[in-house]
mmCIF file of C-alpha atoms in Angstrom:
data_model
loop_
_atom_site.group_PDB
_atom_site.id
_atom_site.type_symbol
_atom_site.label_atom_id
_atom_site.label_comp_id
_atom_site.label_asym_id
_atom_site.label_seq_id
_atom_site.Cartn_x
_atom_site.Cartn_y
_atom_site.Cartn_z
ATOM 1 C CA ILE A 1 73.845 104.251 87.558
ATOM 2 C CA VAL A 2 75.944 102.078 89.446
ATOM 3 C CA GLY A 3 76.012 105.362 92.499
ATOM 4 C CA ARG A 4 72.072 105.539 92.029
ATOM 5 C CA TYR A 5 71.596 101.434 91.806
ATOM 6 C CA GLY A 6 73.986 99.880 93.374
ATOM 7 C CA TRP A 7 73.637 95.658 93.620
ATOM 8 C CA ALA A 8 70.362 95.871 91.090
ATOM 9 C CA VAL A 9 72.019 96.846 88.124
ATOM 10 C CA GLN A 10 75.630 95.368 86.682
ATOM 11 C CA VAL A 11 77.590 97.258 84.619
ATOM 12 C CA THR A 12 80.220 96.314 81.854
ATOM 13 C CA VAL A 13 82.533 98.202 80.010
ATOM 14 C CA GLY A 14 83.858 97.227 76.895
ATOM 15 C CA PHE A 15 85.335 93.090 78.902
ATOM 16 C CA PHE A 16 85.140 94.547 82.374
ATOM 17 C CA PRO A 17 82.161 94.854 85.407
ATOM 18 C CA TYR A 18 82.347 98.853 86.364
ATOM 19 C CA PRO A 19 83.270 99.937 88.482
ATOM 20 C CA PRO A 20 86.361 97.352 88.406
ATOM 21 C CA PRO A 21 86.868 94.249 90.692
ATOM 22 C CA SER A 22 89.390 94.267 93.094
ATOM 23 C CA SER A 23 91.176 91.598 91.066
ATOM 24 C CA THR A 24 92.580 92.002 87.287
ATOM 25 C CA PRO A 25 90.675 89.538 85.914
ATOM 26 C CA SER A 26 91.119 88.593 82.593
ATOM 27 C CA GLY A 27 88.868 90.019 79.260
ATOM 28 C CA CYS A 28 90.591 87.679 76.104
ATOM 29 C CA GLY A 29 90.655 84.138 78.045
ATOM 30 C CA TRP A 30 88.145 83.481 75.391
ATOM 31 C CA ALA A 31 90.936 83.457 72.554
ATOM 32 C CA PRO A 32 92.199 81.509 69.960
ATOM 33 C CA SER A 33 93.762 78.927 71.762
ATOM 34 C CA ARG A 34 94.323 75.622 69.699
ATOM 35 C CA THR A 35 96.311 76.251 67.013
ATOM 36 C CA VAL A 36 97.624 74.477 64.303
ATOM 37 C CA ASP A 37 99.776 74.421 61.105
ATOM 38 C CA PRO A 38 98.539 76.589 58.647
ATOM 39 C CA GLY A 39 101.092 74.668 55.717
ATOM 40 C CA PRO A 40 101.354 76.623 53.185
ATOM 41 C CA LEU A 41 98.506 78.692 53.362
ATOM 42 C CA ARG A 42 99.240 82.355 54.900
ATOM 43 C CA ALA A 43 97.343 85.815 56.296
ATOM 44 C CA VAL A 44 98.100 88.634 55.756
ATOM 45 C CA ILE A 45 96.053 91.538 57.524
ATOM 46 C CA ASP A 46 94.908 94.533 54.664
ATOM 47 C CA LEU A 47 94.385 97.736 57.083
ATOM 48 C CA PRO A 48 92.372 100.622 54.954
ATOM 49 C CA THR A 49 95.336 102.531 57.041
ATOM 50 C CA PRO A 50 98.208 101.487 60.046
ATOM 51 C CA ARG A 51 96.039 104.739 62.201
ATOM 52 C CA ILE A 52 93.530 102.952 64.505
ATOM 53 C CA SER A 53 91.366 105.419 66.804
ATOM 54 C CA HIS A 54 89.608 103.841 69.621
ATOM 55 C CA THR A 55 85.929 103.157 67.795
ATOM 56 C CA VAL A 56 83.974 100.361 68.748
ATOM 57 C CA SER A 57 85.462 98.217 65.918
ATOM 58 C CA PHE A 58 87.852 99.123 62.667
ATOM 59 C CA PRO A 59 87.140 97.233 59.221
ATOM 60 C CA ALA A 60 89.876 94.896 57.527
ATOM 61 C CA LYS A 61 90.121 92.175 54.808
ATOM 62 C CA VAL A 62 92.848 89.056 55.843
ATOM 63 C CA THR A 63 94.709 86.983 52.274
ATOM 64 C CA LEU A 64 94.714 84.305 52.847
ATOM 65 C CA THR A 65 96.630 83.106 49.759
ATOM 66 C CA ASN A 66 97.927 79.229 49.394
ATOM 67 C CA ASN A 67 102.178 79.347 48.884
ATOM 68 C CA GLY A 68 101.820 75.443 48.304
ATOM 69 C CA SER A 69 101.877 73.056 44.798
ATOM 70 C CA THR A 70 98.716 71.598 45.304
ATOM 71 C CA ALA A 71 95.045 72.731 45.632
ATOM 72 C CA LEU A 72 93.753 73.557 49.320
ATOM 73 C CA THR A 73 90.398 73.406 50.374
ATOM 74 C CA ILE A 74 89.454 74.944 53.657
ATOM 75 C CA ASP A 75 86.906 75.722 55.648
ATOM 76 C CA THR A 76 87.031 77.969 58.074
ATOM 77 C CA GLY A 77 84.130 81.616 59.094
ATOM 78 C CA GLN A 78 83.893 85.295 58.018
ATOM 79 C CA PRO A 79 84.508 88.160 59.240
ATOM 80 C CA LEU A 80 87.421 87.233 60.931
ATOM 81 C CA SER A 81 88.620 89.078 64.180
ATOM 82 C CA ILE A 82 91.662 90.152 64.737
ATOM 83 C CA TYR A 83 93.112 91.845 67.914
ATOM 84 C CA LEU A 84 95.704 93.313 69.077
ATOM 85 C CA PHE A 85 98.812 92.388 70.721
ATOM 86 C CA GLU A 86 101.578 93.891 72.297
ATOM 87 C CA PRO A 87 104.419 95.697 70.304
ATOM 88 C CA ASP A 88 106.777 93.220 71.363
ATOM 89 C CA GLY A 89 103.194 90.432 69.436
ATOM 90 C CA THR A 90 103.633 88.397 72.529
ATOM 91 C CA ALA A 91 100.891 89.143 74.664
ATOM 92 C CA LEU A 92 97.311 90.048 73.690
ATOM 93 C CA VAL A 93 96.370 92.893 75.363
ATOM 94 C CA GLY A 94 93.156 93.516 73.305
ATOM 95 C CA ALA A 95 90.012 92.802 71.010
ATOM 96 C CA SER A 96 87.037 93.901 70.032
ATOM 97 C CA PRO A 97 84.153 93.414 73.061
ATOM 98 C CA GLY A 98 80.779 93.020 70.710
ATOM 99 C CA ALA A 99 79.348 89.713 69.347
ATOM 100 C CA VAL A 100 79.705 89.073 65.228
ATOM 101 C CA ALA A 101 77.618 87.258 62.898
ATOM 102 C CA GLY A 102 79.331 85.536 60.824
ATOM 103 C CA THR A 103 78.969 82.388 58.291
ATOM 104 C CA GLY A 104 81.510 79.207 56.983
ATOM 105 C CA LEU A 105 83.356 79.806 54.587
ATOM 106 C CA GLY A 106 84.529 77.468 52.288
ATOM 107 C CA LEU A 107 87.274 77.374 49.487
ATOM 108 C CA LYS A 108 89.371 75.873 47.220
ATOM 109 C CA LEU A 109 92.765 78.118 46.245
ATOM 110 C CA LEU A 110 95.018 76.191 43.657
ATOM 111 C CA PRO A 111 98.281 77.232 43.665
ATOM 112 C CA GLY A 112 99.285 80.427 43.285
ATOM 113 C CA ALA A 113 95.543 81.905 44.412
ATOM 114 C CA SER A 114 94.419 84.085 47.183
ATOM 115 C CA HIS A 115 91.094 84.504 48.411
ATOM 116 C CA ALA A 116 90.433 88.080 49.987
ATOM 117 C CA ILE A 117 88.187 87.613 53.812
ATOM 118 C CA ASP A 118 85.710 90.331 55.401
ATOM 119 C CA ALA A 119 87.801 91.076 58.881
ATOM 120 C CA GLY A 120 87.528 93.763 61.351
ATOM 121 C CA GLY A 121 88.659 94.944 64.860
ATOM 122 C CA GLY A 122 88.575 96.529 68.472
ATOM 123 C CA THR A 123 90.699 98.204 71.270
ATOM 124 C CA ALA A 124 88.750 96.902 73.835
ATOM 125 C CA SER A 125 91.613 95.937 76.957
ATOM 126 C CA CYS A 126 91.975 92.391 77.486
ATOM 127 C CA ASP A 127 94.335 93.902 80.321
ATOM 128 C CA LEU A 128 92.047 96.015 82.764
ATOM 129 C CA ARG A 129 95.430 97.514 84.300
ATOM 130 C CA LEU A 130 95.461 98.930 80.909
ATOM 131 C CA GLY A 131 91.896 100.389 82.165
ATOM 132 C CA TYR A 132 89.126 99.655 79.427
ATOM 133 C CA GLU A 133 90.081 100.934 76.893
ATOM 134 C CA LEU A 134 93.984 100.029 75.624
ATOM 135 C CA PRO A 135 95.628 103.323 75.660
ATOM 136 C CA ASP A 136 97.348 105.530 72.634
ATOM 137 C CA GLY A 137 100.890 103.433 71.195
ATOM 138 C CA PRO A 138 101.584 101.165 68.718
ATOM 139 C CA TYR A 139 100.947 97.575 68.862
ATOM 140 C CA VAL A 140 100.832 93.773 66.478
ATOM 141 C CA ALA A 141 97.119 93.267 65.140
ATOM 142 C CA ARG A 142 96.964 89.608 64.280
ATOM 143 C CA ALA A 143 93.855 88.297 62.447
ATOM 144 C CA ALA A 144 92.673 84.149 64.126
ATOM 145 C CA VAL A 145 92.028 82.322 60.775
ATOM 146 C CA GLU A 146 90.906 78.989 61.187
ATOM 147 C CA ILE A 147 90.892 76.440 60.085
ATOM 148 C CA ASP A 148 88.686 72.577 60.656
ATOM 149 C CA GLU A 149 91.769 69.587 59.929
ATOM 150 C CA THR A 150 90.552 65.851 61.319
ATOM 151 C CA SER A 151 90.731 66.431 64.913
ATOM 152 C CA GLY A 152 88.356 69.632 64.630
ATOM 153 C CA PRO A 153 89.164 72.786 63.869
ATOM 154 C CA GLY A 154 91.894 74.768 65.095
ATOM 155 C CA TYR A 155 93.201 78.078 64.696
ATOM 156 C CA PHE A 156 96.819 79.814 63.333
ATOM 157 C CA TRP A 157 97.220 83.816 63.157
ATOM 158 C CA SER A 158 98.053 85.609 60.661
ATOM 159 C CA ASP A 159 101.221 88.039 59.876
ATOM 160 C CA PRO A 160 101.942 90.556 61.708
ATOM 161 C CA VAL A 161 100.653 93.612 60.830
ATOM 162 C CA THR A 162 101.967 96.808 62.934
ATOM 163 C CA ILE A 163 99.058 99.434 63.900
ATOM 164 C CA GLN A 164 99.151 102.942 65.696
ATOM 165 C CA LEU A 165 96.461 103.023 68.489
ATOM 166 C CA VAL A 166 95.152 107.378 68.329
ATOM 167 C CA THR A 167 93.090 109.449 69.570
ATOM 168 C CA PRO A 168 91.019 110.876 66.478
#
């Protein structure tokens, strides 16, 4: 398509234009950045399997648990987005490139109570040096959980889960 129509078309693969630009832009610059202290709230990802194949997206659940001694009122959204990090968990390298249609979710969690929320992620690369799609290998998955505070919305990250990206 690009060869035939040239400048008249714009093609993207995942987060990046095709053919690749001469510089290597970051594809996940829009990822959650304003982190907040979740207090006694904990989030854990539940994947059907830790082996993820290269697909448009993969399904999961994120369970929020109130580990505190008082009830918590939580304003968040659903579904939650899961991001992939390098194996050491430091650098964000993958996410779902598709749009997510969601809704708000208000919860009241009593002490010790939990609530599962639909979530999903993808394997598109945020680092063009890795390719348009993340290569097979180990990664760390974390869900971004939005919570509203008096200062506005912020995010906290779920507990990390090690996954293995594989070619089926």
